[in-house]
């Protein structure tokens, strides 16, 4: 199995800590998007905050019953070990980035590329620009034909190339 190093999270997180958990999450999610991966909250109970790669873990079915009834799904989870740990210090009322407990927590087991980022909803949404939404809005107000919208989505040089049909539906 190949492992891919990530840019150190300490470069994005201030050494003197942060007071607000939401601010910590937002800063680290922005750092992740810049480095072609997505972070999700793995654990969030004061004084602990863990953020992991969205491709961490394995798919778990939520259905009961026999195997025939279970739907076969595509999943983006590949068991990525990347994990960031934060601790809230009551005395200073701030969150601090902790060192990794295991060496593998610093690495991803999947490539870190824009193509990989686009496999996740958060990654696609981060790459959609304001111009893309404006173009899509204009096409809808003009009652454009579906084929014209699909051509725009499939044209690599068009500004709306990052819009997927399900994003437009939303």
Coordinates of C-alpha atoms in Angstrom, one line a residue:
X1 CA 0.0 0.0 0.0
X2 CA 1.3 3.5 -0.9
X3 CA 1.2 6.3 1.5
X4 CA 1.1 10.0 0.5
X5 CA 2.4 12.6 2.9
X6 CA 0.3 15.7 3.6
X7 CA 1.6 19.2 4.1
X8 CA 2.0 19.7 7.8
X9 CA -1.1 20.9 9.5
X10 CA 1.0 23.0 11.9
X11 CA 1.7 25.4 9.0
X12 CA -2.0 26.3 8.9
X13 CA -2.7 26.3 12.6
X14 CA -1.4 29.1 14.9
X15 CA 1.0 27.9 17.6
X16 CA -0.8 30.1 20.2
X17 CA -4.1 28.1 19.6
X18 CA -7.6 29.2 18.8
X19 CA -10.5 30.0 21.1
X20 CA -13.5 28.8 19.1
X21 CA -14.0 25.2 17.9
X22 CA -15.9 26.3 14.8
X23 CA -13.0 28.5 13.9
X24 CA -10.6 25.6 14.3
X25 CA -12.8 23.4 12.1
X26 CA -13.2 26.0 9.4
X27 CA -9.4 26.9 9.3
X28 CA -8.4 23.2 9.1
X29 CA -11.1 22.4 6.4
X30 CA -9.7 25.3 4.3
X31 CA -6.2 23.9 4.8
X32 CA -7.4 20.5 3.6
X33 CA -9.1 21.8 0.5
X34 CA -5.9 23.7 -0.4
X35 CA -4.1 20.4 -0.2
X36 CA -6.6 18.3 -2.2
X37 CA -8.4 16.4 0.5
X38 CA -11.5 16.9 2.7
X39 CA -11.6 16.8 6.6
X40 CA -14.6 15.7 8.6
X41 CA -15.2 15.7 12.3
X42 CA -14.5 12.3 13.8
X43 CA -14.9 13.2 17.5
X44 CA -16.0 16.4 19.1
X45 CA -16.5 16.3 22.9
X46 CA -14.8 18.9 24.9
X47 CA -11.8 18.8 25.6
X48 CA -11.2 16.6 22.5
X49 CA -11.6 17.4 18.8
X50 CA -10.5 14.9 16.1
X51 CA -10.7 15.7 12.4
X52 CA -10.1 12.9 10.0
X53 CA -9.8 12.5 6.2
X54 CA -13.3 12.0 4.7
X55 CA -11.9 8.9 3.0
X56 CA -11.1 7.3 6.4
X57 CA -13.1 4.4 7.7
X58 CA -15.1 1.8 5.8
X59 CA -18.7 1.8 4.4
X60 CA -21.2 0.5 6.9
X61 CA -24.7 -0.5 5.7
X62 CA -27.6 0.9 7.8
X63 CA -30.1 -1.8 6.6
X64 CA -31.1 -4.8 8.5
X65 CA -32.1 -8.0 6.8
X66 CA -30.6 -10.6 4.6
X67 CA -27.7 -9.9 2.2
X68 CA -30.0 -9.9 -0.9
X69 CA -31.9 -6.9 0.4
X70 CA -28.7 -4.8 0.8
X71 CA -28.0 -2.4 -1.9
X72 CA -24.5 -2.5 -3.4
X73 CA -23.1 1.0 -3.1
X74 CA -20.1 2.9 -4.4
X75 CA -18.2 4.3 -1.5
X76 CA -15.3 6.8 -1.4
X77 CA -14.1 5.5 1.9
X78 CA -10.7 3.7 1.6
X79 CA -9.6 3.4 5.3
X80 CA -7.4 6.5 5.2
X81 CA -5.5 6.8 8.5
X82 CA -5.0 10.6 8.4
X83 CA -6.1 12.2 11.7
X84 CA -5.6 15.6 13.4
X85 CA -6.0 15.8 17.1
X86 CA -6.9 19.0 19.1
X87 CA -7.2 19.5 22.8
X88 CA -9.0 22.3 24.6
X89 CA -7.0 23.7 27.5
X90 CA -9.4 25.1 30.1
X91 CA -6.8 27.3 31.7
X92 CA -6.2 29.2 28.5
X93 CA -9.6 28.6 27.0
X94 CA -8.0 27.6 23.6
X95 CA -7.7 24.6 21.3
X96 CA -4.2 23.4 20.5
X97 CA -3.0 21.0 17.8
X98 CA -1.5 17.9 19.3
X99 CA 1.2 15.7 17.9
X100 CA 0.2 12.5 16.1
X101 CA 0.2 9.4 18.3
X102 CA 1.1 7.1 15.4
X103 CA 3.3 7.9 12.4
X104 CA 0.6 6.7 9.9
X105 CA -1.7 9.5 11.1
X106 CA 0.4 11.9 9.1
X107 CA -0.2 10.1 5.8
X108 CA -3.0 9.4 3.4
X109 CA -3.4 6.1 1.6
X110 CA -4.8 7.7 -1.5
X111 CA -3.4 10.3 -3.9
X112 CA -3.8 13.9 -3.1
X113 CA -4.9 15.4 -6.4
X114 CA -7.6 17.7 -7.7
X115 CA -9.2 14.7 -9.4
X116 CA -9.4 12.8 -6.1
X117 CA -10.8 15.9 -4.4
X118 CA -13.6 16.1 -7.0
X119 CA -14.8 12.6 -5.9
X120 CA -16.3 14.1 -2.7
X121 CA -19.2 16.6 -2.5
X122 CA -17.3 19.0 -0.3
X123 CA -14.4 19.0 -2.8
X124 CA -16.6 19.7 -5.8
X125 CA -18.4 22.5 -4.0
X126 CA -15.1 24.1 -3.0
X127 CA -14.0 24.3 -6.6
X128 CA -17.3 25.8 -7.9
X129 CA -16.9 29.5 -8.5
X130 CA -19.3 32.3 -8.3
X131 CA -19.2 32.6 -12.1
X132 CA -20.3 29.0 -12.4
X133 CA -23.4 29.7 -10.3
X134 CA -24.2 32.9 -12.2
X135 CA -24.0 31.0 -15.5
X136 CA -26.3 28.2 -14.2
X137 CA -28.7 30.8 -12.9
X138 CA -28.8 32.6 -16.3
X139 CA -29.5 29.3 -18.1
X140 CA -32.4 28.6 -15.8
X141 CA -34.0 32.0 -16.0
X142 CA -33.7 31.8 -19.8
X143 CA -35.4 28.4 -19.7
X144 CA -32.6 26.9 -21.7
X145 CA -32.9 23.5 -23.1
X146 CA -31.5 20.6 -21.0
X147 CA -29.1 19.7 -23.9
X148 CA -27.5 23.2 -23.7
X149 CA -27.0 22.9 -20.0
X150 CA -25.5 19.4 -20.4
X151 CA -23.1 20.7 -23.1
X152 CA -21.9 23.4 -20.8
X153 CA -21.3 20.8 -18.0
X154 CA -19.3 18.6 -20.4
X155 CA -17.2 21.4 -22.0
X156 CA -13.8 21.5 -20.3
X157 CA -13.1 25.0 -21.4
X158 CA -16.5 26.5 -20.2
X159 CA -16.6 28.4 -16.9
X160 CA -19.4 26.1 -15.7
X161 CA -17.4 22.9 -16.1
X162 CA -17.3 22.2 -12.4
X163 CA -21.1 22.2 -12.1
X164 CA -22.5 18.7 -11.9
X165 CA -26.2 18.2 -12.7
X166 CA -27.0 17.3 -9.1
X167 CA -25.5 20.6 -7.9
X168 CA -27.7 22.5 -10.4
X169 CA -30.7 20.6 -9.1
X170 CA -30.1 21.9 -5.6

